[in-house]
CSV table of C-alpha atoms in Angstrom, one decimal:
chain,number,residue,atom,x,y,z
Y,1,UNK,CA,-15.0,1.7,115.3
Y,2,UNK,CA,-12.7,4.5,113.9
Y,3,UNK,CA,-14.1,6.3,110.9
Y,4,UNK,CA,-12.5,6.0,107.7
Y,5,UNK,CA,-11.6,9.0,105.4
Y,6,UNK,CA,-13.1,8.0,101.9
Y,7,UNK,CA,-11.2,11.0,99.9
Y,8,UNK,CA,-8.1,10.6,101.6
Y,9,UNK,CA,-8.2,6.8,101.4
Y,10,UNK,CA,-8.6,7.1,97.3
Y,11,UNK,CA,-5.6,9.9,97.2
Y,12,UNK,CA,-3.3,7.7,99.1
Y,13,UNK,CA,-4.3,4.9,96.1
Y,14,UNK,CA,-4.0,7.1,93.7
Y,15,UNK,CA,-1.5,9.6,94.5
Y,16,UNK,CA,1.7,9.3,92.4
Y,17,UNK,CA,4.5,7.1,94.1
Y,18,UNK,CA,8.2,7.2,94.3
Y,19,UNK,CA,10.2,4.3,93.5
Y,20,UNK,CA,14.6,4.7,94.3
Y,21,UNK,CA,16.5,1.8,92.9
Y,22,UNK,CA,16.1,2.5,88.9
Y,23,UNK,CA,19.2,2.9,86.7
Y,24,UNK,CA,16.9,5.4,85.3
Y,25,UNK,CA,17.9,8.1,87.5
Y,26,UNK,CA,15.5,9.5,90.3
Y,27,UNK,CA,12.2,8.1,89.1
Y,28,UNK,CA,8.4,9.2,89.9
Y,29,UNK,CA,6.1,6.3,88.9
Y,30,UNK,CA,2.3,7.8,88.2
Y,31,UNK,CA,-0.1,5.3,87.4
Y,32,UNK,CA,-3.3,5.4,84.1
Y,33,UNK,CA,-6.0,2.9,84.0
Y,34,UNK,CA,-9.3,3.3,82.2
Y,35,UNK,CA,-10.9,0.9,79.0
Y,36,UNK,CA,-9.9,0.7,75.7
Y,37,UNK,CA,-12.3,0.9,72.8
Y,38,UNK,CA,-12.9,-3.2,72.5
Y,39,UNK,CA,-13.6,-2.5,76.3
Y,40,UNK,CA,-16.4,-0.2,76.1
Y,41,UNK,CA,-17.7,-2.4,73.2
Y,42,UNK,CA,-18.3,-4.8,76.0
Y,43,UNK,CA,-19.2,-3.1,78.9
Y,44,UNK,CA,-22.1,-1.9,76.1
Y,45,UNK,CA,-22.9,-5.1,75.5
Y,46,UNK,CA,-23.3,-6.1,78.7
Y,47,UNK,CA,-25.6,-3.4,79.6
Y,48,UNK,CA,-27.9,-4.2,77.0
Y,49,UNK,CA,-27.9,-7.5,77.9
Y,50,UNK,CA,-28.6,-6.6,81.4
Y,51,UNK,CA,-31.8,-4.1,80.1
Y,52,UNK,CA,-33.2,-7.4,78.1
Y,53,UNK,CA,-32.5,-8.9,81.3
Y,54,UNK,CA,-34.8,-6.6,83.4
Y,55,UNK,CA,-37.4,-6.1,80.8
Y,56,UNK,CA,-37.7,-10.2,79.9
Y,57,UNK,CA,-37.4,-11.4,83.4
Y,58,UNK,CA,-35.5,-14.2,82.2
Y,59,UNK,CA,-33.1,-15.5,85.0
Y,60,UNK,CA,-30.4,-16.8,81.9
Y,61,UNK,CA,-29.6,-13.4,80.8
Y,62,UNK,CA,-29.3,-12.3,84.4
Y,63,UNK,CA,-26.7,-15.4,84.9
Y,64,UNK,CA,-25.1,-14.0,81.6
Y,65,UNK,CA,-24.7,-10.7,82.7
Y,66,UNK,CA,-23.2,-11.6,86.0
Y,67,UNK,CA,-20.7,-14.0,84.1
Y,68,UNK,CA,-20.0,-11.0,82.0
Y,69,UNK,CA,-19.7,-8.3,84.4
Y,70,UNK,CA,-17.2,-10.3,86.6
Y,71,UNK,CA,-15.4,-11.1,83.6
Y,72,UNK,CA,-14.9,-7.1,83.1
Y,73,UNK,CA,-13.4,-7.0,86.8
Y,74,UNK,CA,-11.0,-9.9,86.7
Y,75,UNK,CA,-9.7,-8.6,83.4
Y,76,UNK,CA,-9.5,-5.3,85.0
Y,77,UNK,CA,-7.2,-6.5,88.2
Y,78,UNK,CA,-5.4,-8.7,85.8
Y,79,UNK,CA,-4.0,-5.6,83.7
Y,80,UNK,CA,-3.2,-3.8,87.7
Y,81,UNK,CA,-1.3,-6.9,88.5
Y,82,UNK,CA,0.4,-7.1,85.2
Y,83,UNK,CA,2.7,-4.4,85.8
Y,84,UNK,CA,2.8,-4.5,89.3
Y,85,UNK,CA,6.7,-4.1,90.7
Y,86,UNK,CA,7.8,-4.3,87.2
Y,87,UNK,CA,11.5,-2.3,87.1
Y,88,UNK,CA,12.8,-0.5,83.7
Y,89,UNK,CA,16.6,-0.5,82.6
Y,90,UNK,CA,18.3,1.8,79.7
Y,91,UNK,CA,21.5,2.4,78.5
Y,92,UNK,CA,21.8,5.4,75.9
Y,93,UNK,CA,24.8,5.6,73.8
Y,94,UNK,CA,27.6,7.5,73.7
Y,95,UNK,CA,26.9,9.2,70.0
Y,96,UNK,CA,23.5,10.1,68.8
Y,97,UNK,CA,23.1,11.5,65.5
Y,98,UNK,CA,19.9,13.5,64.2
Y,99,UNK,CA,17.6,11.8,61.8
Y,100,UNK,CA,18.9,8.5,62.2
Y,101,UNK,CA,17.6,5.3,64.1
Y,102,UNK,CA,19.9,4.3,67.0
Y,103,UNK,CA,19.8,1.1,68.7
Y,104,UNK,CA,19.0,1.2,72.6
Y,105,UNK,CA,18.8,-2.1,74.7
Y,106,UNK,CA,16.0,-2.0,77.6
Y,107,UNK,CA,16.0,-4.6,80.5
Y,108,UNK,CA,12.4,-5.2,82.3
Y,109,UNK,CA,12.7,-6.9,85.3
Y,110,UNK,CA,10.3,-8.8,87.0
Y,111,UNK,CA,10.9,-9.4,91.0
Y,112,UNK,CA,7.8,-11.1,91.7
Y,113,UNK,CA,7.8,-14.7,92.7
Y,114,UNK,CA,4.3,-15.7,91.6
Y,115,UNK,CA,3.1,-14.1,88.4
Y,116,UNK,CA,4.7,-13.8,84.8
Y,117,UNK,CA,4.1,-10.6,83.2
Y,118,UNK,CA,2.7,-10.2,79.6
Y,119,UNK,CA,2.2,-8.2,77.0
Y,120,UNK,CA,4.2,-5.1,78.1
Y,121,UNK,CA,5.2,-1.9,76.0
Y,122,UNK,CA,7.1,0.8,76.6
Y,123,UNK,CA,8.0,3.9,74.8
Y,124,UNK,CA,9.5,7.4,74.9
Y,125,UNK,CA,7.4,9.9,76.4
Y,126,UNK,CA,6.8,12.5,73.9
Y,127,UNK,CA,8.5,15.8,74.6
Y,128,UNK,CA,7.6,19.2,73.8
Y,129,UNK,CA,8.1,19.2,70.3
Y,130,UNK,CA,7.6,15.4,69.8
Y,131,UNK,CA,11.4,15.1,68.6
Y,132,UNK,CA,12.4,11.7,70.3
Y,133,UNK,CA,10.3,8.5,69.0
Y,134,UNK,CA,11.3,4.9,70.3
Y,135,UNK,CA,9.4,1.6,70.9
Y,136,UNK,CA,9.1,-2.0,72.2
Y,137,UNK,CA,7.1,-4.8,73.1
Y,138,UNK,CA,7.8,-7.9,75.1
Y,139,UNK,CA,5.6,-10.8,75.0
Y,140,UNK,CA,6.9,-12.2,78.4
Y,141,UNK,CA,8.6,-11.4,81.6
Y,142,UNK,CA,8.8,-14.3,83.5
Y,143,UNK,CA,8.7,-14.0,87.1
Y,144,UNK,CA,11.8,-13.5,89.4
Y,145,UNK,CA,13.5,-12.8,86.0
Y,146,UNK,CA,14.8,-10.2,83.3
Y,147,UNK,CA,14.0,-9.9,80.1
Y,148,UNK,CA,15.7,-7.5,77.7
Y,149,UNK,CA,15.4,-6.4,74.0
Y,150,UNK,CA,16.5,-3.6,71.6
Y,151,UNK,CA,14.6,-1.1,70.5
Y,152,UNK,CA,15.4,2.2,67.9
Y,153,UNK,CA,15.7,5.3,69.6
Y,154,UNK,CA,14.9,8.4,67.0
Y,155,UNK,CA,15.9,12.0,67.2
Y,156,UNK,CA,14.8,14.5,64.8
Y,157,UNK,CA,17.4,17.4,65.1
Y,158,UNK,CA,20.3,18.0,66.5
Y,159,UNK,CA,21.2,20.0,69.6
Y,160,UNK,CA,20.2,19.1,73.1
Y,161,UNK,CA,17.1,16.9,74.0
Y,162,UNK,CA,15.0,16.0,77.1
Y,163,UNK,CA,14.2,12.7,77.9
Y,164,UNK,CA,10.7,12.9,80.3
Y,165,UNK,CA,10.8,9.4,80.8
Y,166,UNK,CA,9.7,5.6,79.6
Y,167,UNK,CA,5.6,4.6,79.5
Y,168,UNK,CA,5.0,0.9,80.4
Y,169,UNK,CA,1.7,0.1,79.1
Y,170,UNK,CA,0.0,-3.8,79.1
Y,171,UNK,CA,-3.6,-4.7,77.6
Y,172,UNK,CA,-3.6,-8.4,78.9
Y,173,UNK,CA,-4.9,-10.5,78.7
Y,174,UNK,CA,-8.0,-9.7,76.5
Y,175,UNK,CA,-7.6,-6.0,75.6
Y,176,UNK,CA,-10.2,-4.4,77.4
Y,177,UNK,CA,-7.9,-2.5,79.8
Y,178,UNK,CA,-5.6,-0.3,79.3
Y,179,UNK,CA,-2.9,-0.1,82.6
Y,180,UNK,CA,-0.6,2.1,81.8
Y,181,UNK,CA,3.1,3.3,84.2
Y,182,UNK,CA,4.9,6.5,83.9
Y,183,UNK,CA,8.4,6.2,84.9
Y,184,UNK,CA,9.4,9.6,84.6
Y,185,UNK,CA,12.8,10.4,84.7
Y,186,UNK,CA,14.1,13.9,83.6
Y,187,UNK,CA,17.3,13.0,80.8
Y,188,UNK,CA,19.3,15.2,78.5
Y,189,UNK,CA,21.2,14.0,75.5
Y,190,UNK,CA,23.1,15.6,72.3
Y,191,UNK,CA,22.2,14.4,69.0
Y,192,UNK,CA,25.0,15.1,66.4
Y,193,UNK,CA,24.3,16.4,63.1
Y,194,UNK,CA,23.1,14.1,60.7
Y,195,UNK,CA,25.5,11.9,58.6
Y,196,UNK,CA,25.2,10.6,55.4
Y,197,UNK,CA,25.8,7.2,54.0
Y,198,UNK,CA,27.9,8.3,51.0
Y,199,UNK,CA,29.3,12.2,49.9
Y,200,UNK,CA,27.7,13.8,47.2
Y,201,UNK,CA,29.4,13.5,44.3
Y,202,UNK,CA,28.5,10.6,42.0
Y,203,UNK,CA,31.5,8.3,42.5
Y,204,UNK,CA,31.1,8.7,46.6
Y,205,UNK,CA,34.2,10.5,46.8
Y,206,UNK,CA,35.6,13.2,48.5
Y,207,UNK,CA,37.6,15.4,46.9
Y,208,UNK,CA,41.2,16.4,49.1
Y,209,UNK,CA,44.7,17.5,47.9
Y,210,UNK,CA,46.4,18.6,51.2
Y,211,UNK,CA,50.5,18.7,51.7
Y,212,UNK,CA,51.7,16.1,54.6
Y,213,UNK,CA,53.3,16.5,57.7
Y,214,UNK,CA,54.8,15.0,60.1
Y,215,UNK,CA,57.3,11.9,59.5
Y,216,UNK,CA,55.0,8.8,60.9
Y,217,UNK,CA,55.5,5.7,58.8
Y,218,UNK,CA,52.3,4.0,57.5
Y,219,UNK,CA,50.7,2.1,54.4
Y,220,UNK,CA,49.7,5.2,52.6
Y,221,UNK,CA,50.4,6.3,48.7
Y,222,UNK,CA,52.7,8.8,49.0
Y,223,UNK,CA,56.6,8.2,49.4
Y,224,UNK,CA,58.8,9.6,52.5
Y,225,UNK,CA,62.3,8.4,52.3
Y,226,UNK,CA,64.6,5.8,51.4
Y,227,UNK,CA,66.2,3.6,54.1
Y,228,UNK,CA,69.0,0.6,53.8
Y,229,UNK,CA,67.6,-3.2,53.5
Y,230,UNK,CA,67.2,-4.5,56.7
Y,231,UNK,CA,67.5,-8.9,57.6
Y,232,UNK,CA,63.2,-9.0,58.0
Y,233,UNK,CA,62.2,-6.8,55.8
Y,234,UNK,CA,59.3,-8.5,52.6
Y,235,UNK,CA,60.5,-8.3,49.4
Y,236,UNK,CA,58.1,-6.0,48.0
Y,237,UNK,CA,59.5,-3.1,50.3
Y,238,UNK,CA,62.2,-3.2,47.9
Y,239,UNK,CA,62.7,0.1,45.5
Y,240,UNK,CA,64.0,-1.4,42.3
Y,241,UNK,CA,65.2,1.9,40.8
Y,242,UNK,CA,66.2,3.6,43.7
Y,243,UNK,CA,68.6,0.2,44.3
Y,244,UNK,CA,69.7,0.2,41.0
Y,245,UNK,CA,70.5,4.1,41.1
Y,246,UNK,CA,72.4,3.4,44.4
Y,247,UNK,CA,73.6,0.1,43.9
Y,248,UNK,CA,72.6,-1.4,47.5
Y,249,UNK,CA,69.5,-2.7,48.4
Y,250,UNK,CA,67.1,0.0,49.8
Y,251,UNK,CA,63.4,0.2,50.8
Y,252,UNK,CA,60.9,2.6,50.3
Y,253,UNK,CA,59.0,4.1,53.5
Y,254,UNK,CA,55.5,5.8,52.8
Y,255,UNK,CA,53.4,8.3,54.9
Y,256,UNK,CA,51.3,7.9,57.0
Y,257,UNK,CA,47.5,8.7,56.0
Y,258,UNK,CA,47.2,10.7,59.6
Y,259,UNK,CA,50.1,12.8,58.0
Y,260,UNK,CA,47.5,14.1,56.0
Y,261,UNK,CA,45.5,17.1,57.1
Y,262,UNK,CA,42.4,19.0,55.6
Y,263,UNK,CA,40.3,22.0,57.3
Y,264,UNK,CA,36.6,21.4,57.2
Y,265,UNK,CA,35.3,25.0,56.5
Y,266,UNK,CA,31.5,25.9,57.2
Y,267,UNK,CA,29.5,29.6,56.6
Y,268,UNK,CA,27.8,30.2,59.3
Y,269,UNK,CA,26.8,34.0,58.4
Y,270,UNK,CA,23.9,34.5,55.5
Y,271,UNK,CA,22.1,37.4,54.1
Y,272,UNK,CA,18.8,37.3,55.6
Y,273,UNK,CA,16.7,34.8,53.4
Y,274,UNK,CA,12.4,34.5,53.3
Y,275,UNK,CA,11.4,31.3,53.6
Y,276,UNK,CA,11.7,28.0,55.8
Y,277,UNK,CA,13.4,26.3,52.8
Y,278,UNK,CA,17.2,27.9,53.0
Y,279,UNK,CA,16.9,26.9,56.4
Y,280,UNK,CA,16.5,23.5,55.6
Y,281,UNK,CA,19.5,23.9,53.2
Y,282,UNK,CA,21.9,25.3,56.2
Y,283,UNK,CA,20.9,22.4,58.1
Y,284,UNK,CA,22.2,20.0,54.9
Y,285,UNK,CA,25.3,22.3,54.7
Y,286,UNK,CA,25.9,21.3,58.7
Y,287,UNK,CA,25.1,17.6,58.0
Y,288,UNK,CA,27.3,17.7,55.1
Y,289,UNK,CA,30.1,19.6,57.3
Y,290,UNK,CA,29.9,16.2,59.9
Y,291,UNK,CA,30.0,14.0,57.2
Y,292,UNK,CA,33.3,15.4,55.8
Y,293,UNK,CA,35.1,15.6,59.3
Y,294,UNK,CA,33.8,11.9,59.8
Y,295,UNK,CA,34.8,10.5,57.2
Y,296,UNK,CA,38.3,11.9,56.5
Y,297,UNK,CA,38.9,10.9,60.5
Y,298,UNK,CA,38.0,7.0,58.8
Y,299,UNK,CA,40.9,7.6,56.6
Y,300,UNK,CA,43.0,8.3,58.7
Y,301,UNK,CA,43.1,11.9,57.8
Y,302,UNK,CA,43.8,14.8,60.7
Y,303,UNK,CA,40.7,17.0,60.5
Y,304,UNK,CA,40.4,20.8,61.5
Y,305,UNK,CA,37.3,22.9,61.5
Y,306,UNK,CA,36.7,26.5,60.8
Y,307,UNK,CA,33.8,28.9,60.8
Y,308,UNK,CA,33.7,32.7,61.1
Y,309,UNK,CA,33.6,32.1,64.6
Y,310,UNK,CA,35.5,29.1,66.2
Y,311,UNK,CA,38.8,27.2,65.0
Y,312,UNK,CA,39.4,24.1,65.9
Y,313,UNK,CA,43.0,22.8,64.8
Y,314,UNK,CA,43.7,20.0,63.3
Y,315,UNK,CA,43.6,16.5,64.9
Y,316,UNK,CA,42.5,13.1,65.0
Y,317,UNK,CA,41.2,10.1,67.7
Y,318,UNK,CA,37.5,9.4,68.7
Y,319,UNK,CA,37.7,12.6,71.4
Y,320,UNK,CA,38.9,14.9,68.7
Y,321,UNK,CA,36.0,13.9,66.2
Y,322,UNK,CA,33.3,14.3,69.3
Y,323,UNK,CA,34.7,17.5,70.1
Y,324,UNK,CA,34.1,18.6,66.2
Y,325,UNK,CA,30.4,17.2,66.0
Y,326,UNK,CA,29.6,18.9,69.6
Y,327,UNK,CA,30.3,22.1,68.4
Y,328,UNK,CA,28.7,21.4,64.9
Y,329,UNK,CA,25.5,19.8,67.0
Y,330,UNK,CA,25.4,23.6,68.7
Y,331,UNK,CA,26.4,25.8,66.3
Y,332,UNK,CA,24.3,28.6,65.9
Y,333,UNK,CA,23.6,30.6,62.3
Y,334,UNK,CA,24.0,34.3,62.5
Y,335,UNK,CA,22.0,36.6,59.8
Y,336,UNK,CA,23.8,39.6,58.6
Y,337,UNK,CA,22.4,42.6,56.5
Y,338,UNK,CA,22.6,42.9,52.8
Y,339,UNK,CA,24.9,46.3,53.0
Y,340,UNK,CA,27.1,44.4,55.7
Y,341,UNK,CA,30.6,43.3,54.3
Y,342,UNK,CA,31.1,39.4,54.1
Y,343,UNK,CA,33.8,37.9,56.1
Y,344,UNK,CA,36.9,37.0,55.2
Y,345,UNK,CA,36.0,33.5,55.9
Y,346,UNK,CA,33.1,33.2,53.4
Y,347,UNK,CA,35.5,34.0,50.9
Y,348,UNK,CA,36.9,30.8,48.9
Y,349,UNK,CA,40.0,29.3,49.9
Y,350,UNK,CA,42.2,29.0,47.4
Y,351,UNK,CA,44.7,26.3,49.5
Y,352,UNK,CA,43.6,22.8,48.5
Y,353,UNK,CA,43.3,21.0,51.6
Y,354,UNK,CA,40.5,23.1,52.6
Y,355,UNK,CA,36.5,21.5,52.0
Y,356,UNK,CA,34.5,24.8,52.4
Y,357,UNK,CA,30.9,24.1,52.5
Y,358,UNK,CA,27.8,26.8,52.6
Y,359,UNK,CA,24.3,27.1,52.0
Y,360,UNK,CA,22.7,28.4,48.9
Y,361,UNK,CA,19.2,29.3,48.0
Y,362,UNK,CA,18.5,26.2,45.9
Y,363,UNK,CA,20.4,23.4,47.7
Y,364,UNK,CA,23.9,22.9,49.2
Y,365,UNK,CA,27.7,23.7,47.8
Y,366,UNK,CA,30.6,22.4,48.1
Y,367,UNK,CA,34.1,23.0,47.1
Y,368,UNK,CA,37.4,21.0,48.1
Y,369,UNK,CA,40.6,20.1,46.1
Y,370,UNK,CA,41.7,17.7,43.5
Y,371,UNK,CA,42.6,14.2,45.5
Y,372,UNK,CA,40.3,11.6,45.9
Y,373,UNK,CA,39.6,9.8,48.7
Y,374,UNK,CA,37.2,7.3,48.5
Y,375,UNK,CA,34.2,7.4,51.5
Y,376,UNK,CA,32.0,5.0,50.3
Y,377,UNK,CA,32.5,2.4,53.4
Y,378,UNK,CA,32.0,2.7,57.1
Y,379,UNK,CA,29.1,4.6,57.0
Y,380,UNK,CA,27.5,5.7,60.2
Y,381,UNK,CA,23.7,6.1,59.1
């Protein structure tokens, strides 16, 4: 009879394994199983029945500690087979931003053709400075099938982030093992700059007074030209005074709010300040900086961005506002001496379509022009 290797027997058990097929990328699977607290409560109980057991003689404690300790081991495989050839699914979206919740869906499937599963969370696996959170638990995964559900994926800054990986973790049936699955998966994503529900001022307005350009025709407020009456045209399109000035019917065309344009200007160089606090406030300024360019691009508005290093010109369209909030997501603050001369840029514009924003010692501020555009709806987070 051929003699068995005991170490190299419990290695090839326990030795991490390498499961292809995952939407999760390339995936290593590594494997955790020990009691939980409610577990050792038990297996203590038990081994003080089983010492009244030895001491008394009695052959009823002896049947209750066999009952017991076999109980232990079937809850033990119970929680191995639980999560045995269970598969995880994610889709990340497109546009992350810092600080704020977003919604990821998660598909477990379940190829067995015998065994439901139960009981099963997973979650993010902490990186290295614990800046991605996100949960979920499903009840049931029936077998042969999929179950999915939605859980909020958290970021806590912006710039780029690793992804190690998902956990899968079950405590059934009774909660007195813990099986755990490590589906790692090495994953980087960008998380935007924060951005606020409303703008700062009281009303939730931003303030914007820019010249248009261009000759598009839209709804907006401010008039373009005249043009003659056409068979078609409503009613209200009429100009009253301009028809009565010209005497033939004539209707008045309006611009376009993408006519509009307005240069989001952000300091990025500061005298060197002591304390975490101004840091926190440059951060705000940045946030604040996102908010402007994404709510003007709402309105319609063609948004530029400026600092004393990069100029973007203006534009507008989903690309545009990504290429913004990348570079805002990765922007870097510079520190300058106090005997250095400021730049140009950190000087106030005095043209009106301009929103400059900077950071101050005691908070955030904030200077743009005299028109009011109202942001209060389609808020992001």
């Amino acid at each position: 009879m051929p003699r068995i290797d005991l170490h190299k027997l419990i290695h090839e058990l326990t030795k991490e394994r390498e499961i292809p097929g995952t939407s999760l990328g390339h995936v290593k699977h590594s494997y955790r199983y020990h009691p939980t607290t409610q577990g050792w409560f038990f297996f203590l109980l038990t081994f003080m029945i089983m010492i009244a057991a030895t001491t008394s003689g009695h052959n009823l404690l002896y049947l209750l500690v066999c009952v017991f300790l076999g109980v232990f081991i079937v809850m033990g495989n119970m929680a191995v087979m639980n999560l045995r050839s269970l598969r995880a699914t994610r889709e990340l979206p497109m546009e992350i931003y810092a600080d704020t919740p977003i919604p990821v869906e998660i598909r477990v499937i379940n190829p067995r053709e015998v065994m439901d599963s139960f009981s099963i969370r997973l979650r993010e696996i902490p990186n290295r400075d614990n800046s991605v959170e996100g949960e979920v638990f499903l009840p049931l995964v029936e077998k042969g099938k999929e179950a999915s559900k939605e859980y909020w994926l958290k970021v806590s800054r912006r710039g780029w982030h690793e992804l190690h990986g998902l956990e899968m973790q079950t405590r059934f049936p009774f909660g007195f093992w813990e099986r755990s699955r490590t589906i790692l998966s090495q994953t980087t994503l960008l998380a935007f700059p924060r951005i606020f529900h409303t703008w700062r001022e009281a009303k939730a307005t931003l303030m914007l007074d820019g010249e248009f350009s261009g000759r598009r025709i839209g709804k907006g407020d401010e008039l373009l030209n005249f043009r003659n009456y056409e068979a078609g045209d409503p009613i209200r399109w009429i100009h009253w005074k301009n028809t009565a000035k010209t005497d033939r019917l004539t209707v008045a065309l309006f611009h376009h709010p993408e006519n509009r344009q307005a240069i989001v200007t952000l300091r990025t160089r500061y005298p060197k300040w002591e304390g975490s606090s101004f840091e926190e406030h440059v951060e705000e300024a940045i946030s604040w900086a996102a908010t402007a360019t994404v709510r003007l691009l709402e309105k319609g508005v063609a948004v530029g961005y400026r600092d004393e290093t990069s100029q973007i010109p203006p534009a507008s369209g989903e690309n545009h506002k990504r290429r913004i909030l990348t570079h805002l997501a990765l922007v870097e603050i510079g520190w300058r001496d106090e005997t250095e001369q400021p730049h140009a840029m950190e000087r106030r514009s005095e043209s009106r379509d301009i929103i400059y924003i900077e950071a101050t010692p005691t908070g955030v501020r904030i200077d743009s022009g005299i028109h009011e555009i109202d942001l209060a709806g389609g808020a992001h987070a």
